[in-house]
Short mmCIF file of C-alpha atoms and ligand atoms in Angstrom, two decimals:
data_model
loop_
_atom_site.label_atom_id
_atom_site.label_comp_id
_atom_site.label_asym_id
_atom_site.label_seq_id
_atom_site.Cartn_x
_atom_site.Cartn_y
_atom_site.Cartn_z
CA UNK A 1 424.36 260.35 -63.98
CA UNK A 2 420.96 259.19 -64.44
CA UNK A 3 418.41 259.82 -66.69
CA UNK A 4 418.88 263.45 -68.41
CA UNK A 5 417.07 266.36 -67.66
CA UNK A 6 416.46 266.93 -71.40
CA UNK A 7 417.17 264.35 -74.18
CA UNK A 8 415.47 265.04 -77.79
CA UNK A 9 416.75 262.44 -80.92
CA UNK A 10 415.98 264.06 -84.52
CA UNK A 11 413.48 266.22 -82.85
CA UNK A 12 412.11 268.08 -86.21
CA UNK A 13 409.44 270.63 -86.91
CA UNK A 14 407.98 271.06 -90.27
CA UNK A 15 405.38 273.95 -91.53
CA UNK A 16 404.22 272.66 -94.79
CA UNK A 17 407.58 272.15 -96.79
CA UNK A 18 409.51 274.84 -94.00
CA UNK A 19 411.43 273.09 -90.80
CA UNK A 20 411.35 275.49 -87.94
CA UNK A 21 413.68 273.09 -86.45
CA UNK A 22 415.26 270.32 -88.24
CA UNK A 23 417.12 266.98 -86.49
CA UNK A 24 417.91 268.48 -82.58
CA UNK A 25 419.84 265.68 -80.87
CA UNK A 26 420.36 267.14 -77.54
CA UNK A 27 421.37 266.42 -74.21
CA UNK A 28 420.89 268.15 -71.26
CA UNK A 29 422.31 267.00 -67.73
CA UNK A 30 420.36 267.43 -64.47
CA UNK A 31 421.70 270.50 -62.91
CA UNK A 32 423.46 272.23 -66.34
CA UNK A 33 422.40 275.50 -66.96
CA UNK A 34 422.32 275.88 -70.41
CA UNK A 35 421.63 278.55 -73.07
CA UNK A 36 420.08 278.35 -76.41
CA UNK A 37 421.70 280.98 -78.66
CA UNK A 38 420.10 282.36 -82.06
CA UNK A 39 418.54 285.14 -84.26
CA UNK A 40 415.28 286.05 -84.70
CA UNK A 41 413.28 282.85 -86.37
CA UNK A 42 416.59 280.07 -85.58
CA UNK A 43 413.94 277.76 -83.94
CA UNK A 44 414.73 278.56 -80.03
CA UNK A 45 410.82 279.11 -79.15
CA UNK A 46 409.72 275.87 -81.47
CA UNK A 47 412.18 274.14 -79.62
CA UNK A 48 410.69 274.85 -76.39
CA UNK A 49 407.21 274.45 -77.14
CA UNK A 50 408.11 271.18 -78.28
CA UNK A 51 409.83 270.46 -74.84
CA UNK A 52 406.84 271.79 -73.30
CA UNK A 53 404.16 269.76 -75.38
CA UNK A 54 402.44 272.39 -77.01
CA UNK A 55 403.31 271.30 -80.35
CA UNK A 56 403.52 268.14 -81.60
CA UNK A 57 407.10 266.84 -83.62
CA UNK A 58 407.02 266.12 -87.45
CA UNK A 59 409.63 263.66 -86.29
CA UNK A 60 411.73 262.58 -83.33
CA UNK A 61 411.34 262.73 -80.13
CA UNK A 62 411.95 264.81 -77.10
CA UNK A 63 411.63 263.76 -73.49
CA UNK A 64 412.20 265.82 -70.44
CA UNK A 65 413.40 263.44 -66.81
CA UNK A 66 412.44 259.97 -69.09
CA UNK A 67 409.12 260.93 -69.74
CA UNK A 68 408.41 261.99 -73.35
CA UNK A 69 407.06 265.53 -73.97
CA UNK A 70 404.37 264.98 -76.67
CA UNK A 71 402.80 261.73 -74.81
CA UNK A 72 403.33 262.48 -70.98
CA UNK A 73 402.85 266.58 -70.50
CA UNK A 74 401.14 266.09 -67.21
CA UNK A 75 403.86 264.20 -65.72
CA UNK A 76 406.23 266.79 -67.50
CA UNK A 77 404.95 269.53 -66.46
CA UNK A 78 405.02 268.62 -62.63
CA UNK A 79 408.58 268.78 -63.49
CA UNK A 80 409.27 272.45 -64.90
CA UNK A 81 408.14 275.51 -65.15
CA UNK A 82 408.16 278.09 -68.20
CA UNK A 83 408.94 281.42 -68.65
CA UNK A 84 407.61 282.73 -72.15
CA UNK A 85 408.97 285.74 -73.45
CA UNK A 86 405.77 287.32 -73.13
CA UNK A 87 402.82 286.39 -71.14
CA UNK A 88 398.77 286.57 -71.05
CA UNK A 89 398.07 287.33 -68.07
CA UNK A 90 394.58 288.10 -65.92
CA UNK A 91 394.14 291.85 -66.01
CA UNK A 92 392.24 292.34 -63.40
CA UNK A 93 393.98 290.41 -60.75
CA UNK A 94 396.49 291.96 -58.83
CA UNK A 95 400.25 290.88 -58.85
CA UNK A 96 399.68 288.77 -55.56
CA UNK A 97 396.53 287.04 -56.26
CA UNK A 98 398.55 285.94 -59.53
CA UNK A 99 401.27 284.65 -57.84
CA UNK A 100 398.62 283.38 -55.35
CA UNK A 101 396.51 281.10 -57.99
CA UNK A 102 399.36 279.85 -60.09
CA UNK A 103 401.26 278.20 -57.13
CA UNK A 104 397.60 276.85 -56.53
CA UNK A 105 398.09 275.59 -60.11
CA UNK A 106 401.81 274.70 -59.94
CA UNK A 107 401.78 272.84 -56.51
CA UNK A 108 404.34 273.54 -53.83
CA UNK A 109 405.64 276.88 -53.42
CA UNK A 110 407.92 278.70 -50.23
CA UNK A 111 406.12 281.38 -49.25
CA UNK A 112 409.35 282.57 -47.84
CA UNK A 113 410.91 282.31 -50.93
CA UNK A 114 408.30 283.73 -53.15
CA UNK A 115 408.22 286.86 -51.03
CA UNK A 116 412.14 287.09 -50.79
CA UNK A 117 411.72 286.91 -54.68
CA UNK A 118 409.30 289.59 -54.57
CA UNK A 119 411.56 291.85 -52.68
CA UNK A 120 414.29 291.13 -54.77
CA UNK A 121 412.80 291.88 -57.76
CA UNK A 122 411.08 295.39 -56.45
CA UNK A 123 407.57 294.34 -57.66
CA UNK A 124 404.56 296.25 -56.25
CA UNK A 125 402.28 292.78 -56.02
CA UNK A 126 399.46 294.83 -54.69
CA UNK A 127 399.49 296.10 -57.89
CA UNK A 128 396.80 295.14 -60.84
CA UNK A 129 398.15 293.06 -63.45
CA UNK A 130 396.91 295.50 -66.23
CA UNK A 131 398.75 298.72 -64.53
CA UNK A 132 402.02 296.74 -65.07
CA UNK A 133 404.79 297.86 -67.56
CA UNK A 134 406.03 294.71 -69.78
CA UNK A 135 408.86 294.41 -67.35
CA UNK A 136 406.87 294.26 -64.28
CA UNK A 137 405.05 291.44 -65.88
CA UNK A 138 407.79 289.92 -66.71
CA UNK A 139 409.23 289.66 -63.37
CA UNK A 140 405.72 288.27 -62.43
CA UNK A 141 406.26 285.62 -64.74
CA UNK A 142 409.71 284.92 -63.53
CA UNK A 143 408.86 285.35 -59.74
CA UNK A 144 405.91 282.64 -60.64
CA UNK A 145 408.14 280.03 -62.17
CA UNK A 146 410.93 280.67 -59.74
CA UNK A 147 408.84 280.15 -56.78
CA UNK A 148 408.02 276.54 -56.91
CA UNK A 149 411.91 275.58 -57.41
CA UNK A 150 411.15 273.05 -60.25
CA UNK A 151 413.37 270.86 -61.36
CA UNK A 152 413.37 272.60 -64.97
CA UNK A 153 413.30 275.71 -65.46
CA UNK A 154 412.57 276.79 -69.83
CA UNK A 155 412.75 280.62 -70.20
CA UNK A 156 412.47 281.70 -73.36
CA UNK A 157 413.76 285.25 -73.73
CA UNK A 158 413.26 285.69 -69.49
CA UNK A 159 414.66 289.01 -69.28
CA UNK A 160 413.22 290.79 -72.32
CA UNK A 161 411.63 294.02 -70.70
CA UNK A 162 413.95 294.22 -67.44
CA UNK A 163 416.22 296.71 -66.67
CA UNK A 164 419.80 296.02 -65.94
CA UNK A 165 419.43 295.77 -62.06
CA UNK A 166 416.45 293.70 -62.30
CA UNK A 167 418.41 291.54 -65.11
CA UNK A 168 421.47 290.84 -61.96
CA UNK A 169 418.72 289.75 -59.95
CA UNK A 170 417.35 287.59 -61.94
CA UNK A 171 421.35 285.86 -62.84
CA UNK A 172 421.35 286.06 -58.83
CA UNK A 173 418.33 283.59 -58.81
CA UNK A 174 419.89 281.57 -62.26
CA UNK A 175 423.07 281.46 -60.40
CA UNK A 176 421.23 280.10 -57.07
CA UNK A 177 418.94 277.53 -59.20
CA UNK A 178 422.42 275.96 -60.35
CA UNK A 179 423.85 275.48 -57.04
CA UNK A 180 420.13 274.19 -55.74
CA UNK A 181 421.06 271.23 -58.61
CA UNK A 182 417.92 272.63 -60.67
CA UNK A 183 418.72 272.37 -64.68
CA UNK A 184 417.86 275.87 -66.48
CA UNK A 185 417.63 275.54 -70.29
CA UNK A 186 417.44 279.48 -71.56
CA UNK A 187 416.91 280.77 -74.71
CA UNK A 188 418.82 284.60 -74.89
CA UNK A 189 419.78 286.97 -77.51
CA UNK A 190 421.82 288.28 -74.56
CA UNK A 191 425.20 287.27 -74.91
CA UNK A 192 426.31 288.36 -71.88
CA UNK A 193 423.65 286.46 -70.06
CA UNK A 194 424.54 283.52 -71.55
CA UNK A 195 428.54 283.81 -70.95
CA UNK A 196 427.87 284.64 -67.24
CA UNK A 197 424.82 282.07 -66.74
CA UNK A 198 425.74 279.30 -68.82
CA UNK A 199 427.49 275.76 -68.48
CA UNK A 200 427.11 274.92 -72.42
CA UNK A 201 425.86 276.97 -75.05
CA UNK A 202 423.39 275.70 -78.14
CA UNK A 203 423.83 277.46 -81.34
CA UNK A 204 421.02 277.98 -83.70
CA UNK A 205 420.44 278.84 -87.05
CA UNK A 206 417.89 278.12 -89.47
CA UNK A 207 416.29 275.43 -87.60
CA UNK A 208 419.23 273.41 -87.39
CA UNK A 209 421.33 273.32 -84.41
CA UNK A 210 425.05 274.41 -85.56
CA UNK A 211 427.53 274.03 -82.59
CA UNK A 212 426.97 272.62 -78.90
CA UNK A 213 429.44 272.87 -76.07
CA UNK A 214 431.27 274.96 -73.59
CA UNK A 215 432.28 278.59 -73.69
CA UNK A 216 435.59 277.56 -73.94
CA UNK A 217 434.77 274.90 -76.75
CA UNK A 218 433.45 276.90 -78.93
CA UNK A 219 436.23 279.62 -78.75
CA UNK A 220 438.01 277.14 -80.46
CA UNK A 221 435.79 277.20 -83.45
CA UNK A 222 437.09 280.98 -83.97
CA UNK A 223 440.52 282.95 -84.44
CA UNK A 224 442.63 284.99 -81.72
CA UNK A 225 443.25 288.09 -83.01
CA UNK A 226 446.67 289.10 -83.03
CA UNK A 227 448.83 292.86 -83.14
CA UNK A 228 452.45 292.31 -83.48
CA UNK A 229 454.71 296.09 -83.55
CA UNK A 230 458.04 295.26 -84.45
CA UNK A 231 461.41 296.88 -83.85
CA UNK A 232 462.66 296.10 -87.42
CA UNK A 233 461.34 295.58 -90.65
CA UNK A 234 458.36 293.30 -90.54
CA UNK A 235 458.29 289.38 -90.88
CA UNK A 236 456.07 287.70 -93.43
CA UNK A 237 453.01 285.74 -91.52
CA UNK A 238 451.28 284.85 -94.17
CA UNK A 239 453.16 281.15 -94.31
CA UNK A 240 452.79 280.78 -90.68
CA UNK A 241 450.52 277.55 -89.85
CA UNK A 242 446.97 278.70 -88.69
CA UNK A 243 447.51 282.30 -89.71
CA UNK A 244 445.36 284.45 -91.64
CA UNK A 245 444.06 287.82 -93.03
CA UNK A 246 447.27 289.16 -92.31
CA UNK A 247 447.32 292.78 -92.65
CA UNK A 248 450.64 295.26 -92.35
CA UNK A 249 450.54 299.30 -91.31
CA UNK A 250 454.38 300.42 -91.20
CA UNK A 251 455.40 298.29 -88.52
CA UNK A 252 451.94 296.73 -86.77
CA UNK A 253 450.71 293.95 -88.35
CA UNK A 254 447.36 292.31 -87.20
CA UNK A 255 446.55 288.85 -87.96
CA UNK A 256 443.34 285.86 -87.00
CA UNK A 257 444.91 282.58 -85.74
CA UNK A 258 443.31 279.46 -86.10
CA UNK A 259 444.02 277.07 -83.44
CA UNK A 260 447.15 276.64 -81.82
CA UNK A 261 449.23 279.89 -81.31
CA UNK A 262 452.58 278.73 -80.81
CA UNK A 263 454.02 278.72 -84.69
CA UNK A 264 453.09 281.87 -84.76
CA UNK A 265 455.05 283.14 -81.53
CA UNK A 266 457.65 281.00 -83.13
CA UNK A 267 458.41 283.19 -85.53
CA UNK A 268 457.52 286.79 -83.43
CA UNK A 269 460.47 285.62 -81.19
CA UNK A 270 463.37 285.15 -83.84
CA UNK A 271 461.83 288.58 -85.34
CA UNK A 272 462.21 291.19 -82.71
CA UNK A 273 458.51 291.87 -81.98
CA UNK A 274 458.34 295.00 -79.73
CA UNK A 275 454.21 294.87 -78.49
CA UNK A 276 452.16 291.74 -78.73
CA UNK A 277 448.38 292.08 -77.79
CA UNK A 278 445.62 289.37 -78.83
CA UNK A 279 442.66 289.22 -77.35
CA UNK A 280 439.85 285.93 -77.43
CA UNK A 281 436.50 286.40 -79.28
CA UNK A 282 433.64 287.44 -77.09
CA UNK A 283 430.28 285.08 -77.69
CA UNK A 284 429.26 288.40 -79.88
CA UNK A 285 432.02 287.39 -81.99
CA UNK A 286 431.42 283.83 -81.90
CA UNK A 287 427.78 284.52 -83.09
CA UNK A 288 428.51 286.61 -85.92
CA UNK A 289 431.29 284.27 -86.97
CA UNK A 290 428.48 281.86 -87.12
CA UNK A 291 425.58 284.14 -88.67
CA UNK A 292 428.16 286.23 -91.10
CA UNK A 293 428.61 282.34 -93.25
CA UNK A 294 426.06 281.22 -95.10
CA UNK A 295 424.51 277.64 -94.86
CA UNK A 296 424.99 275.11 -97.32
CA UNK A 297 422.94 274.98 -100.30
CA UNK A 298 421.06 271.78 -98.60
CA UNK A 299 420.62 273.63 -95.38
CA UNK A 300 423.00 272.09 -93.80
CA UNK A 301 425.55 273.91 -91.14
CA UNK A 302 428.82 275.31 -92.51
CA UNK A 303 431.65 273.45 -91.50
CA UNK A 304 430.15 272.64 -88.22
CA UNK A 305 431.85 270.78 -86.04
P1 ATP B 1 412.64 284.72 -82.00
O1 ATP B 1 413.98 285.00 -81.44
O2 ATP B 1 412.23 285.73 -83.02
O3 ATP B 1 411.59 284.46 -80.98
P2 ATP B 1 412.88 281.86 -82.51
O4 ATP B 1 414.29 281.37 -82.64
O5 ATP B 1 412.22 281.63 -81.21
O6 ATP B 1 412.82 283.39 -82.91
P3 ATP B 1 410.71 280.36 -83.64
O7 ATP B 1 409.61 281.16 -83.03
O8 ATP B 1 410.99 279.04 -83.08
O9 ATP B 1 412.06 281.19 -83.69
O10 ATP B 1 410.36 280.22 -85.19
C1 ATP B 1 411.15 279.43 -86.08
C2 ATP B 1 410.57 279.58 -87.47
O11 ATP B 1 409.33 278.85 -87.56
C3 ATP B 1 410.25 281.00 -87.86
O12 ATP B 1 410.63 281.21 -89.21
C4 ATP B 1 408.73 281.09 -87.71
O13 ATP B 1 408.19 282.01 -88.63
C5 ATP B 1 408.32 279.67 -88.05
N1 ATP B 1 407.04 279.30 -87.40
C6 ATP B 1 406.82 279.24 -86.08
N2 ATP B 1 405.55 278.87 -85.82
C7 ATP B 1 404.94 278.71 -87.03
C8 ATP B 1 403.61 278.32 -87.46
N3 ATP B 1 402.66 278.05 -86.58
N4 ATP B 1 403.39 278.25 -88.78
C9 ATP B 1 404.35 278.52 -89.68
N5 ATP B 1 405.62 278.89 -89.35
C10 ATP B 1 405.92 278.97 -88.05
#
């Protein structure tokens, strides 16, 4: 395995008596692609900053390939390159002679690749900088960090400004990064992006990060939802093991099921169920099931875990 790509213990930011980010333990593999879900304010761009060095931790530590963040960002950053969700750029050099002077900066860059990425992301570089929309700077950005194929890639919000095609390209280039054996650490409000890009998913809220694991993991953490139509009159759920909110029209009834299914089709067998649909919680649902509680009274997650 090695060393990881990203490892931060109690990694804590504090404003005054406020913690933008509170106690990240996190672990990051090299070549996981992994997204960092949460609202506005969670703590997703304090937690990159603080990978990046920028800021400096009220506590714990973060390091990114062994070297820590806040002591080592010049041997960090020859590691990774960042994608902010918005970017300063010079005005009044054009898209190439960008491109041009931050590989300068960066170090090694394919000039193949940078002008396959180019193509692929329809970007006029003979363009000035200040003539571009927000999502032609954006694919700058991307094209920039993209180009060098660093071992780390931290977006923060990467696609915010593209369009839909330009937002498969860039999961094209996410896609190829993974198979390269880069590591890609996103933050999204994109669900979608995250469920087709992602390895493992972070969850955060409030500065405190409330779930960690695989798509499939954290399915768990939510109900199937269940429609039962029966032939006869209609069974009571209510005492079935793991099922809840039951609710009955004539002869439908629609139910959440926590955990495993199988009491429940238990009793839909010996009961002459006509029409059984259930379907699994998207990541939307997911999320909301994990905005829509409230945090404990000492900040801490609800019933994480
Ligand atoms: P968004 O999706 O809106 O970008 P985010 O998850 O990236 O949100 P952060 O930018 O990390 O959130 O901010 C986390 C919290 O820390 C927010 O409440 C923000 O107001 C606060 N914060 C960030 N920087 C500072 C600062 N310099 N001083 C005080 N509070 C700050």
């Amino acid at each position: 395995m090695g060393v990881p790509a990203i490892q931060s213990v109690g990694l804590s930011k504090r404003y005054g008596d406020f913690y933008a980010l509170r106690g990240l333990d996190l672990e990051v593999a090299r070549g996981e692609v992994v997204g960092f879900l949460g609202p506005n304010g969670a703590g997703k761009t304090t937690t990159i900053r603080l990978l990046l060095g920028l800021i400096h931790p009220s506590a714990g530590t973060a390091e990114i390939f062994g070297l820590d963040c806040h002591r080592k960002p010049v041997e960090v950053h020859r590691h990774l390159a960042y994608v902010p969700g918005e970017a300063n750029l010079w005005p009044t050099l054009t898209g190439g002679e960008t491109l041009h002077l931050l590989g300068q900066v960066q170090g090694s860059v394919d000039p193949i690749y940078r002008d396959e990425l180019i193509q692929r992301f329809d970007l006029d570089a003979s363009k000035r900088v200040r003539t571009y929309s927000k999502g032609n700077r954006q694919k700058l950005i991307l094209i920039a960090a993209l180009m060098t194929r660093p071992d780390l890639l931290l977006l923060d919000e990467p696609t915010s400004g593209l369009d839909p095609l330009m937002e498969q390209a860039f999961r094209h280039c996410i896609h190829e990064a993974g198979e390269r054996g880069q590591t890609v650490f996103l933050s999204s409000h994109i669900l979608s992006e995250v469920e087709a890009l992602c390895d493992r998913v972070g969850i955060l809220r409030d500065g405190i990060l409330v779930d960690m694991g695989t798509l499939a993991e954290l399915r768990h953490l939510s109900s199937l939802t269940v429609e039962a139509t029966f032939d006869r009159s209609v069974p009571d759920l209510s005492r079935v093991p793991g099922v809840n909110s039951v609710e009955i029209e004539g002869r439908v009834v629609r139910c959440q099921v926590q955990g495993t299914v199988e009491p429940l089709l238990k009793v839909l067998a010996a009961s002459g169920v006509h029409e059984l649909l259930s379907h699994e919680p998207s990541l939307e649902e997911l999320f909301l099931a994990h905005y829509g509680r409230t945090s404990g009274s000492d900040g801490s997650p609800p019933d994480a875990g």
